XYZ file of C-alpha atoms in Angstrom:
740
model
C 63.228 84.998 107.226
C 65.634 87.494 105.749
C 67.252 90.173 107.914
C 66.552 93.931 107.496
C 70.017 94.266 105.981
C 69.298 91.556 103.397
C 65.937 93.128 102.484
C 67.583 96.513 101.973
C 70.340 94.983 99.833
C 67.700 93.251 97.717
C 65.878 96.559 97.156
C 69.109 98.352 96.239
C 70.015 95.575 93.790
C 66.618 95.995 92.121
C 67.225 99.731 91.790
C 70.591 99.052 90.187
C 69.016 96.607 87.734
C 66.291 99.120 86.892
C 68.927 101.767 86.156
C 70.522 99.611 83.442
C 73.858 101.202 84.366
C 77.211 99.766 85.323
C 78.311 100.255 88.905
C 80.691 103.043 87.899
C 78.069 104.809 85.780
C 75.439 104.594 88.530
C 77.934 105.857 91.111
C 78.785 108.801 88.866
C 75.108 109.645 88.244
C 74.295 109.603 91.972
C 77.533 111.311 93.099
C 78.446 108.263 95.184
C 81.887 106.679 95.208
C 81.866 103.397 93.309
C 83.600 101.554 96.142
C 80.993 102.761 98.653
C 78.174 101.791 96.291
C 79.731 98.352 95.925
C 79.752 97.962 99.723
C 76.100 99.025 99.943
C 75.137 96.462 97.293
C 76.983 93.560 98.900
C 75.789 94.352 102.426
C 79.100 95.433 103.924
C 77.741 98.873 104.830
C 74.310 100.354 105.475
C 74.109 103.435 103.248
C 73.130 106.811 104.663
C 69.530 107.773 103.866
C 70.790 110.451 101.447
C 72.459 107.742 99.357
C 69.216 105.709 99.228
C 67.350 108.824 98.073
C 69.945 109.509 95.378
C 69.658 105.936 94.077
C 65.868 106.091 93.979
C 65.947 109.379 92.090
C 68.253 107.817 89.506
C 65.400 105.487 88.501
C 62.557 107.975 89.167
C 61.344 105.959 92.141
C 59.760 107.321 95.313
C 62.186 106.580 98.180
C 59.589 106.895 100.969
C 58.441 103.229 100.915
C 62.059 102.215 101.564
C 62.377 104.354 104.683
C 61.090 101.681 107.154
C 63.336 98.999 105.646
C 66.315 101.359 105.756
C 65.579 102.377 109.351
C 65.474 98.724 110.474
C 68.719 97.953 108.664
C 70.398 101.048 110.100
C 69.244 100.113 113.591
C 70.485 96.531 113.208
C 73.623 97.809 111.507
C 75.929 96.074 109.103
C 79.028 94.584 110.632
C 81.244 97.663 110.508
C 84.916 97.235 109.731
C 87.246 98.104 112.625
C 88.172 101.788 112.718
C 91.375 102.324 110.760
C 94.095 103.912 112.863
C 97.564 104.280 111.380
C 98.558 107.116 113.687
C 101.738 106.911 115.747
C 101.196 106.846 119.496
C 100.347 110.130 121.187
C 103.009 111.496 123.526
C 102.128 111.036 127.182
C 104.123 114.153 128.082
C 102.710 116.435 125.399
C 103.092 119.928 126.806
C 101.846 123.381 125.924
C 100.655 124.389 122.461
C 97.168 125.211 123.785
C 96.790 128.205 121.459
C 98.123 126.311 118.448
C 95.908 123.312 119.253
C 92.835 125.528 119.410
C 93.804 127.205 116.145
C 94.325 123.877 114.362
C 91.033 122.489 115.696
C 89.089 125.567 114.607
C 90.664 125.595 111.131
C 89.932 121.885 110.704
C 86.322 122.559 111.608
C 86.108 125.504 109.212
C 88.196 124.398 106.215
C 88.962 120.707 106.740
C 92.695 121.227 106.226
C 95.673 122.714 108.084
C 99.399 122.895 107.275
C 101.665 122.928 110.344
C 105.163 124.275 109.651
C 108.257 124.977 111.715
C 111.920 124.189 112.178
C 113.235 120.626 112.703
C 112.481 119.245 116.159
C 109.924 121.935 117.052
C 107.118 119.365 117.425
C 105.132 119.584 114.174
C 104.423 115.858 113.977
C 103.740 115.650 117.713
C 101.091 118.376 117.464
C 99.477 116.841 114.363
C 99.329 113.383 115.962
C 98.073 114.828 119.269
C 95.272 116.686 117.489
C 94.376 113.576 115.455
C 94.090 111.433 118.585
C 92.053 114.022 120.477
C 89.648 114.534 117.580
C 89.243 110.831 116.765
C 85.533 110.725 117.760
C 84.845 113.405 115.148
C 86.282 111.155 112.413
C 84.630 107.735 112.842
C 86.115 106.308 109.620
C 89.619 106.415 110.989
C 92.927 108.181 111.231
C 95.417 107.693 108.383
C 99.102 108.575 108.606
C 101.708 108.771 105.849
C 105.320 109.929 106.157
C 106.221 111.650 102.867
C 109.942 111.581 103.750
C 110.434 115.138 102.557
C 113.518 115.623 104.725
C 114.379 112.101 105.873
C 118.108 111.296 105.605
C 118.752 108.439 103.188
C 115.256 108.647 101.663
C 114.044 110.273 98.508
C 110.780 112.153 99.050
C 107.775 109.945 98.359
C 106.417 110.805 94.909
C 102.695 111.736 94.835
C 101.947 108.774 92.533
C 103.413 106.340 95.077
C 101.950 108.215 98.036
C 98.466 107.989 96.530
C 98.925 104.265 96.013
C 99.732 103.809 99.697
C 96.881 106.019 100.855
C 94.407 104.122 98.677
C 95.854 100.873 100.010
C 95.019 102.094 103.517
C 91.401 102.264 102.308
C 91.653 98.606 101.173
C 91.991 99.528 97.490
C 94.789 97.124 96.668
C 95.078 97.788 92.926
C 94.751 101.514 92.259
C 94.643 103.015 88.753
C 97.927 103.498 86.908
C 97.938 107.262 86.371
C 98.535 109.768 89.157
C 95.544 111.810 88.017
C 93.163 108.848 88.247
C 94.574 107.937 91.649
C 94.062 111.468 92.932
C 90.484 111.457 91.607
C 89.738 108.090 93.241
C 91.330 109.263 96.523
C 89.130 112.372 96.594
C 86.062 110.303 95.702
C 86.745 107.792 98.484
C 87.262 110.476 101.126
C 84.202 112.433 100.012
C 81.933 109.732 101.508
C 83.992 109.142 104.651
C 84.865 111.038 107.775
C 88.549 110.294 108.169
C 91.442 112.433 109.366
C 94.611 112.143 107.294
C 98.035 113.194 108.583
C 100.497 113.873 105.756
C 103.803 114.216 107.558
C 107.072 115.725 106.361
C 106.129 117.326 103.025
C 108.788 119.062 100.941
C 106.602 121.861 99.597
C 103.123 122.663 98.322
C 103.557 120.754 95.044
C 104.611 117.661 96.966
C 101.340 117.498 98.859
C 98.803 119.170 96.556
C 97.678 115.944 94.722
C 97.091 114.222 98.081
C 94.525 116.647 99.452
C 90.919 115.473 99.844
C 88.209 117.329 97.988
C 84.644 117.943 99.095
C 83.323 116.057 102.078
C 83.775 115.809 105.829
C 87.252 114.302 105.957
C 90.144 116.388 107.239
C 93.854 116.630 106.533
C 96.820 117.793 108.600
C 100.036 118.495 106.706
C 103.431 119.045 108.338
C 106.452 120.572 106.644
C 109.614 122.474 107.431
C 108.541 124.892 104.687
C 105.604 127.283 105.031
C 103.097 126.109 102.425
C 101.665 129.525 101.619
C 100.791 128.592 98.021
C 98.589 125.666 99.089
C 95.191 127.182 98.397
C 92.510 126.349 100.915
C 94.996 124.985 103.461
C 95.697 127.666 106.069
C 99.125 127.521 107.730
C 99.883 127.314 111.440
C 103.520 128.050 112.228
C 105.141 126.610 115.357
C 107.759 128.585 117.213
C 109.999 127.017 119.877
C 108.224 126.496 123.193
C 108.106 129.544 125.444
C 110.186 129.278 128.601
C 107.290 128.325 130.860
C 106.142 125.395 128.714
C 109.732 124.420 127.952
C 110.570 124.300 131.654
C 107.440 122.244 132.353
C 108.317 119.715 129.624
C 111.921 119.513 130.804
C 110.713 118.846 134.350
C 108.372 116.093 133.123
C 111.178 114.446 131.165
C 113.555 114.686 134.127
C 110.941 113.398 136.569
C 111.731 116.197 139.031
C 110.177 119.372 140.407
C 112.767 121.765 139.010
C 110.855 124.585 137.354
C 112.129 127.181 139.801
C 115.865 126.457 139.586
C 118.058 129.198 138.155
C 120.082 126.721 136.088
C 116.954 125.633 134.238
C 117.061 128.775 132.088
C 120.561 127.814 130.943
C 119.338 124.351 129.931
C 116.384 125.866 128.112
C 118.702 128.214 126.250
C 120.891 125.336 125.124
C 117.841 123.335 123.983
C 116.399 126.292 122.095
C 112.838 125.533 123.167
C 112.769 122.418 120.983
C 110.679 119.631 122.557
C 112.940 116.951 121.109
C 116.060 118.444 122.712
C 114.246 119.158 125.986
C 113.087 115.556 126.320
C 116.588 114.242 125.718
C 118.133 116.661 128.200
C 115.526 115.722 130.806
C 116.108 112.020 130.181
C 119.827 112.590 130.689
C 119.223 114.190 134.082
C 116.763 111.455 135.083
C 119.396 108.807 134.400
C 122.002 110.651 136.485
C 120.347 111.113 139.899
C 123.608 112.419 141.329
C 123.624 115.374 138.954
C 122.067 118.756 139.548
C 120.513 120.897 136.849
C 123.590 123.113 137.100
C 125.853 120.168 136.244
C 123.643 119.340 133.262
C 123.742 122.972 132.087
C 127.526 122.996 132.347
C 127.838 119.773 130.330
C 125.479 121.156 127.676
C 127.542 124.346 127.400
C 130.615 122.225 126.811
C 128.961 120.602 123.758
C 129.779 121.562 120.186
C 126.449 123.150 119.287
C 123.059 124.037 120.726
C 121.186 120.977 119.433
C 124.086 118.570 118.984
C 124.964 119.115 122.611
C 121.505 117.950 123.672
C 121.805 114.865 121.461
C 125.349 114.280 122.613
C 124.370 114.498 126.262
C 121.789 111.770 125.728
C 124.391 109.734 123.920
C 126.914 110.080 126.757
C 124.673 108.159 129.127
C 125.079 105.088 126.911
C 127.888 102.564 126.926
C 130.046 101.796 123.892
C 127.822 99.096 122.423
C 124.718 101.243 122.846
C 126.381 104.216 121.155
C 127.427 101.979 118.275
C 123.862 100.746 117.724
C 122.663 104.360 117.764
C 125.216 105.385 115.119
C 124.255 102.467 112.890
C 120.555 103.327 113.136
C 121.451 106.472 111.219
C 122.242 104.405 108.112
C 119.448 101.831 108.462
C 117.306 101.758 105.286
C 113.563 101.929 105.832
C 110.965 103.784 107.834
C 110.849 101.645 110.989
C 112.379 98.466 112.363
C 112.077 95.705 114.937
C 114.631 94.157 117.278
C 115.556 91.438 114.776
C 116.592 94.033 112.180
C 118.493 96.047 114.801
C 120.348 92.900 115.837
C 121.379 92.152 112.255
C 122.459 95.779 111.828
C 124.668 95.544 114.910
C 125.855 92.009 114.212
C 124.493 90.656 117.487
C 121.560 88.569 118.772
C 117.999 89.961 119.109
C 117.929 89.219 122.830
C 121.051 91.316 123.359
C 119.918 94.267 121.276
C 116.456 94.577 122.864
C 117.934 96.011 126.060
C 119.968 98.447 123.963
C 116.867 99.637 122.097
C 114.985 100.102 125.365
C 117.836 102.287 126.636
C 117.671 104.356 123.442
C 113.904 104.718 123.899
C 114.413 105.905 127.484
C 116.949 108.458 126.243
C 114.435 109.694 123.616
C 116.857 108.773 120.858
C 114.411 106.163 119.484
C 110.606 106.245 119.391
C 108.495 103.136 120.001
C 105.607 103.312 117.510
C 103.910 100.137 118.714
C 105.059 97.224 120.840
C 108.231 95.957 119.184
C 108.247 98.533 116.333
C 110.593 101.516 116.429
C 111.637 104.568 114.417
C 114.202 107.348 114.693
C 113.216 111.003 114.330
C 114.617 112.530 111.130
C 116.682 115.112 113.030
C 118.221 112.450 115.254
C 118.711 110.120 112.294
C 120.770 112.781 110.535
C 122.837 113.284 113.681
C 123.393 109.524 113.961
C 124.275 109.259 110.266
C 126.854 112.055 110.630
C 128.403 110.215 113.567
C 128.420 106.964 111.601
C 130.219 108.657 108.693
C 132.938 109.811 111.084
C 133.188 106.894 113.495
C 131.730 103.774 111.880
C 133.955 102.488 109.054
C 131.925 99.269 108.827
C 128.579 101.041 108.297
C 128.251 99.770 104.725
C 128.838 96.219 105.926
C 126.047 96.665 108.475
C 123.641 97.838 105.756
C 124.652 94.880 103.594
C 123.768 92.542 106.460
C 120.347 94.196 106.816
C 119.418 94.001 103.134
C 120.524 90.351 103.072
C 118.373 89.751 106.161
C 115.358 91.259 104.398
C 115.966 88.955 101.447
C 116.218 85.897 103.727
C 112.995 86.778 105.533
C 111.177 87.546 102.275
C 112.205 84.192 100.806
C 111.024 82.369 103.936
C 107.619 84.060 103.895
C 107.255 83.650 100.144
C 107.694 79.884 100.412
C 104.556 79.671 102.555
C 102.420 81.274 99.843
C 100.662 79.033 97.288
C 101.870 79.595 93.725
C 101.407 77.808 90.398
C 105.176 78.040 89.963
C 105.944 75.715 92.875
C 104.832 72.163 93.533
C 103.538 72.912 97.031
C 104.015 75.663 99.611
C 105.975 75.025 102.778
C 104.087 74.670 106.092
C 102.920 77.966 107.537
C 100.119 80.514 107.556
C 99.758 82.262 104.159
C 97.725 85.099 105.715
C 100.520 85.747 108.195
C 103.072 85.731 105.379
C 101.072 88.245 103.345
C 100.673 90.421 106.445
C 104.460 90.411 106.907
C 104.977 91.639 103.333
C 102.308 94.307 103.863
C 103.969 95.481 107.082
C 107.532 95.476 105.757
C 106.828 96.648 102.210
C 108.250 100.158 102.636
C 111.348 98.741 104.324
C 111.801 96.093 101.620
C 111.752 98.793 98.931
C 114.210 100.936 100.904
C 116.428 97.877 101.408
C 116.296 97.103 97.694
C 117.329 100.676 96.828
C 120.178 100.466 99.341
C 121.302 97.183 97.767
C 121.354 98.876 94.350
C 123.476 101.746 95.730
C 125.914 99.361 97.409
C 126.057 96.932 94.489
C 124.700 93.953 96.490
C 123.591 92.102 93.364
C 122.480 88.982 95.250
C 119.784 91.031 96.972
C 118.950 93.141 93.906
C 118.380 89.987 91.835
C 116.702 87.986 94.603
C 114.249 90.298 96.323
C 111.814 90.816 93.385
C 111.695 87.033 92.948
C 110.918 86.568 96.637
C 108.114 89.131 96.280
C 106.686 87.522 93.113
C 103.559 86.027 94.707
C 102.951 89.136 96.829
C 103.239 91.341 93.742
C 100.833 89.049 91.883
C 98.196 89.459 94.590
C 98.906 93.140 95.248
C 99.966 94.116 91.738
C 99.530 97.693 90.745
C 102.355 98.843 93.035
C 104.637 101.429 91.483
C 107.919 99.758 92.356
C 107.638 96.384 90.648
C 108.724 97.357 87.122
C 111.818 99.314 88.195
C 112.775 96.539 90.620
C 112.492 93.877 87.936
C 114.521 95.933 85.474
C 117.313 96.420 88.022
C 117.099 92.769 89.086
C 117.462 91.483 85.514
C 120.589 93.634 85.081
C 121.987 92.313 88.387
C 121.324 88.702 87.374
C 123.194 89.351 84.121
C 126.187 90.736 86.040
C 126.122 87.612 88.214
C 126.183 85.431 85.099
C 122.800 83.852 85.874
C 121.085 83.582 82.534
C 118.154 81.498 83.732
C 117.467 83.860 86.637
C 117.640 86.882 84.317
C 115.190 85.237 81.927
C 112.768 84.515 84.784
C 112.942 88.145 85.905
C 112.366 89.382 82.360
C 109.356 87.076 82.136
C 107.964 88.652 85.315
C 108.702 92.093 83.865
C 106.731 91.202 80.746
C 103.822 89.991 82.873
C 103.822 93.253 84.878
C 103.644 95.216 81.626
C 100.938 92.935 80.203
C 98.589 93.243 83.195
C 98.874 97.025 82.843
C 97.877 96.698 79.170
C 101.323 97.618 77.773
C 101.493 94.783 75.252
C 104.428 96.038 73.165
C 106.642 96.423 76.251
C 105.487 93.013 77.478
C 106.396 91.336 74.196
C 109.834 92.986 74.195
C 110.585 91.664 77.698
C 109.332 88.167 76.833
C 111.411 88.028 73.677
C 114.530 89.055 75.610
C 113.822 86.281 78.093
C 113.434 83.628 75.374
C 117.185 83.430 74.803
C 117.947 81.811 78.145
C 116.384 79.352 80.552
C 115.321 75.720 80.818
C 112.209 73.980 79.522
C 110.093 75.047 82.538
C 110.840 78.699 81.868
C 110.488 78.281 78.104
C 107.049 76.717 78.620
C 105.877 79.588 80.812
C 107.228 82.125 78.335
C 105.455 80.446 75.437
C 102.207 80.623 77.413
C 102.667 84.314 78.201
C 103.674 85.203 74.643
C 100.533 83.393 73.529
C 98.477 85.676 75.797
C 100.006 88.782 74.223
C 99.500 87.464 70.674
C 95.885 86.657 71.554
C 95.327 90.148 72.947
C 96.863 91.630 69.804
C 94.308 89.684 67.757
C 96.799 87.273 66.158
C 94.977 84.049 67.067
C 96.999 81.805 64.775
C 100.307 82.892 66.332
C 98.753 82.607 69.787
C 97.651 79.012 69.120
C 101.181 78.134 67.953
C 102.587 79.459 71.237
C 99.988 77.648 73.361
C 100.729 74.344 71.629
C 104.462 74.844 72.103
C 103.813 75.542 75.788
C 101.764 72.349 76.072
C 104.584 70.244 74.600
C 107.139 71.753 76.949
C 104.900 71.371 80.020
C 104.267 67.717 79.109
C 108.015 67.213 78.825
C 108.583 68.586 82.345
C 105.519 66.862 83.844
C 103.852 70.134 84.894
C 100.143 69.251 84.875
C 98.950 72.738 85.851
C 100.868 74.238 82.943
C 99.497 71.607 80.562
C 95.976 72.464 81.685
C 96.488 76.189 81.062
C 98.029 75.604 77.644
C 95.200 73.265 76.611
C 92.541 75.665 77.874
C 93.906 78.694 76.058
C 94.514 76.623 72.945
C 90.803 75.798 73.135
C 90.018 79.473 73.704
C 91.698 80.729 70.525
C 90.509 77.661 68.588
C 86.949 78.686 69.508
C 87.672 82.219 68.274
C 88.886 80.682 65.001
C 85.458 79.036 64.571
C 86.367 75.432 65.439
C 83.875 74.793 68.247
C 84.083 70.981 68.339
C 87.874 71.016 68.538
C 87.685 73.683 71.243
C 85.379 71.481 73.349
C 87.821 68.579 73.190
C 90.770 70.783 74.171
C 88.805 72.233 77.099
C 87.763 68.767 78.334
C 91.397 67.652 78.161
C 92.406 70.734 80.161
C 89.921 69.998 82.950
C 90.966 66.345 83.044
C 94.659 67.034 83.797
C 94.159 69.822 86.348
C 93.178 70.010 90.004
C 91.837 72.782 92.209
C 91.863 76.361 90.919
C 94.049 75.305 87.965
C 90.790 73.949 86.456
C 89.191 77.413 86.216
C 90.457 78.324 82.748
C 89.477 74.971 81.276
C 86.024 75.093 82.859
C 85.341 78.589 81.516
C 86.553 77.641 78.051
C 84.381 74.516 78.135
C 81.353 76.505 79.287
C 81.722 78.972 76.423
C 82.257 76.291 73.800
C 79.158 74.376 74.961
C 76.873 77.399 75.410
C 74.905 77.217 72.124
C 74.322 73.460 72.062
C 74.440 72.152 75.651
C 73.317 75.021 77.927
C 72.920 72.966 81.124
C 76.463 71.575 81.021
C 77.731 74.993 79.936
C 76.276 76.743 83.000
C 77.334 73.908 85.305
C 80.924 74.261 84.074
C 80.954 78.055 84.419
C 79.438 77.985 87.915
C 82.004 75.391 88.997
C 84.768 77.717 87.759
C 83.221 80.599 89.709
C 82.996 78.469 92.862
C 86.710 77.625 92.639
C 87.598 81.297 92.144
C 85.511 82.348 95.166
C 86.849 79.567 97.385
C 90.440 80.560 96.629
C 89.789 84.335 96.853
C 90.942 84.906 93.251
C 89.175 88.179 92.558
C 90.394 88.651 88.989
C 89.236 85.102 88.178
C 85.877 85.801 89.831
C 85.393 88.813 87.568
C 86.468 86.769 84.558
C 83.975 84.000 85.399
C 81.076 86.422 85.876
C 81.873 88.116 82.578
C 81.809 84.883 80.592
C 78.727 83.658 82.402
C 77.235 86.786 80.876
C 78.524 85.790 77.440
C 77.101 82.263 77.757
C 73.722 83.526 78.983
C 73.623 85.976 76.090
C 74.113 83.110 73.640
C 71.289 81.256 75.417
C 69.021 84.275 74.950
C 68.736 85.286 78.635
C 69.795 88.905 78.191
C 68.724 90.262 81.597
C 70.661 87.609 83.515
C 73.598 88.138 81.174
C 73.650 91.865 81.935
C 73.589 91.155 85.670
C 76.649 88.925 85.333
C 78.554 91.584 83.382
C 77.688 94.200 86.007
C 78.917 91.923 88.780
C 82.163 91.447 86.865
C 82.715 95.196 86.800
C 81.924 95.513 90.508
C 84.761 93.054 91.156
C 87.048 94.761 88.649
C 86.566 98.168 90.257
C 89.440 97.906 92.787
C 91.730 95.664 90.709
C 93.129 98.031 88.025
C 93.361 95.026 85.679
C 93.480 96.888 82.371
C 93.709 93.821 80.151
C 90.793 92.093 81.842
C 88.802 95.339 81.818
C 89.191 95.617 78.027
C 88.041 92.008 77.541
C 85.018 92.569 79.758
C 84.119 95.859 78.068
C 84.010 94.179 74.642
C 81.798 91.354 75.958
C 79.505 93.645 77.960
C 79.029 95.999 75.000
C 78.029 93.132 72.739
C 75.467 91.906 75.268
C 74.059 95.425 75.583
C 73.740 95.698 71.826
C 71.971 92.318 71.542
C 69.645 93.368 74.400
C 68.760 96.576 72.562
C 70.710 98.876 74.898
C 72.542 100.642 72.082
C 73.429 103.842 73.952
C 74.996 101.884 76.794
C 76.877 99.698 74.301
C 78.305 102.775 72.584
C 79.400 104.226 75.929
C 81.255 101.009 76.781
C 82.911 100.880 73.373
C 83.933 104.528 73.669
C 85.712 103.541 76.863
C 87.574 100.780 75.009
C 88.647 103.281 72.356
C 89.935 105.669 75.034
C 91.952 102.982 76.821
C 93.263 101.523 73.546
C 94.469 104.936 72.371
C 96.209 105.629 75.682
C 98.021 102.287 75.555
C 98.687 102.152 71.807
C 96.496 99.120 71.080
C 95.162 99.459 67.505
C 93.518 96.004 67.438
C 91.232 96.781 70.394
C 90.465 100.232 69.019
C 89.598 98.723 65.627
C 87.300 96.106 67.237
C 85.509 98.746 69.291
C 85.042 101.120 66.350
C 83.701 98.315 64.161
C 81.153 97.360 66.841
C 79.827 100.890 67.491
């Protein structure tokens, strides 16, 4: 017997079929986000009753009979995903700010957004994080945190386009749209159906953060900035002043671990610390580590410092020995947002076991923050202080950074080797999921390390890191950094005199352009790569150039490239490559009207391949057989789909569903064909696979036209025209216009 959840999903699927709309179109008509609708339809989430009503109204259906089914499903509940929480840890000694906390809470309740501003070290981030933790029950869909690096030493501010990509990634949208406008629209749409609290930390100004704000809905946002964001409409500001003496004294006493509020010398310490929580914590930690000192001694030492805030930092630094002070200075030049003990050890040129005690001492002195067990960061104000010290006292700082970026390359290569890839015979032993998780965790630091390597001219790292991230980029493609990294890497490989490596990087660059639908740029990169490399690389390039020629509509030139690729793959004994070349040769041969020849090429492709490498051949075979041998056609296509699902190849899953639709259309089963096309677009929704989307739009439109759904067909073809114009693709525009 089916569960309440399954019965509800079945009813929702029937409503979607009755609507005759794609997932995106139905989501738009019902004012639901397409990703939420997708989760309702596949049973990941039980929709709110309002969403069920909206779906029923879209097909003029009375929702009341569904109420009992919905109530049972809601009571049973879908397996909810764990609550997302990216927030840094709350401070256990958070002090004061009662009035500001109440103001922020009330403004969040009233407007859903607050901008907290104030001078460096005044506690903007601490207040935002404290509020977010305290209000967590009000936001059941999670707490998101993003450092925009508006004032972080050694970092360029995070561009809104990149920031949106990372925020969408936090919502499990791995392949966001290409344009910043589309990303902002998707971000607002996603948050409109959630109750999440987003902390956008360290913004430069209003323009920096404006595209990241949520729109309508029950989500909230807290922004922090050193600048007062008065021009940010709808986001009221809350300005933080330094702590008043009473709260400052209380925090200092907490940090020192003593009952010292009444001492006369405390006022002198407070004056030197300027009411800044960061400085007060460090001064208190200094006193705690010197039990023989009095507050008066501490005040005297602070007065002897060079400046009000530097003296507080310097006092904390004085409690450290020489090795500890050196590690602190070097942390000022460390690329990246956070680090672990292994990275700190490489930075210092020592062993992880030795540096862990040093890091713990820095944490105790409030010079380093522990974000999570084993993960650390340095406050921007302290990082700048450390970087200034390093510039004056650490002549080998550049060498330390070079060691770190080389370490990141070594670790990336090691994790990459665990990941399955068609370009290697077999992965090394290890857990691929763990390797992908490492890349996800360290991604921001890898990009920062790459940029540091470019600045320092460490060409080995510049050329090597994008290659070590090749498989990760393939599975998470859509990131904003890949193209610029590959361009810089190809130039570095050329400087190193590595022609084959440069050609491989240019081939990857072409592929990145091609998946984004930029065919002219892809062809340029491929043609530059053709002039160097061995037969393996030449075979892969021929295959990829064939794809571009096919997508440009030049099937004869594409077939020539596929046959050249097959010869080269046979020469090198690469069976997976042979299978791909044979399959795509069959694909374009079918488009040229030679069905019998296409069947033979597809059968040959399947015969030489194993595992997921058989998918392309099976799909090609299924299409070629569709008119004459429907049973074998569907068996072949379903086998391809099974392989794609087993190996979690989402783009291949979408591809298989789309061409199942094509085959079913040729067999005359139009309703089943339409269902397959719709499923393809549900899978495409989070992938931002422009090339595949265009292919699927053409096929879906043709099925709609054959099924008599002419208005829907025209809408799909209009979408092709829009995309083709944006990307400069006259062939696709011409095809779409001819079919309208």
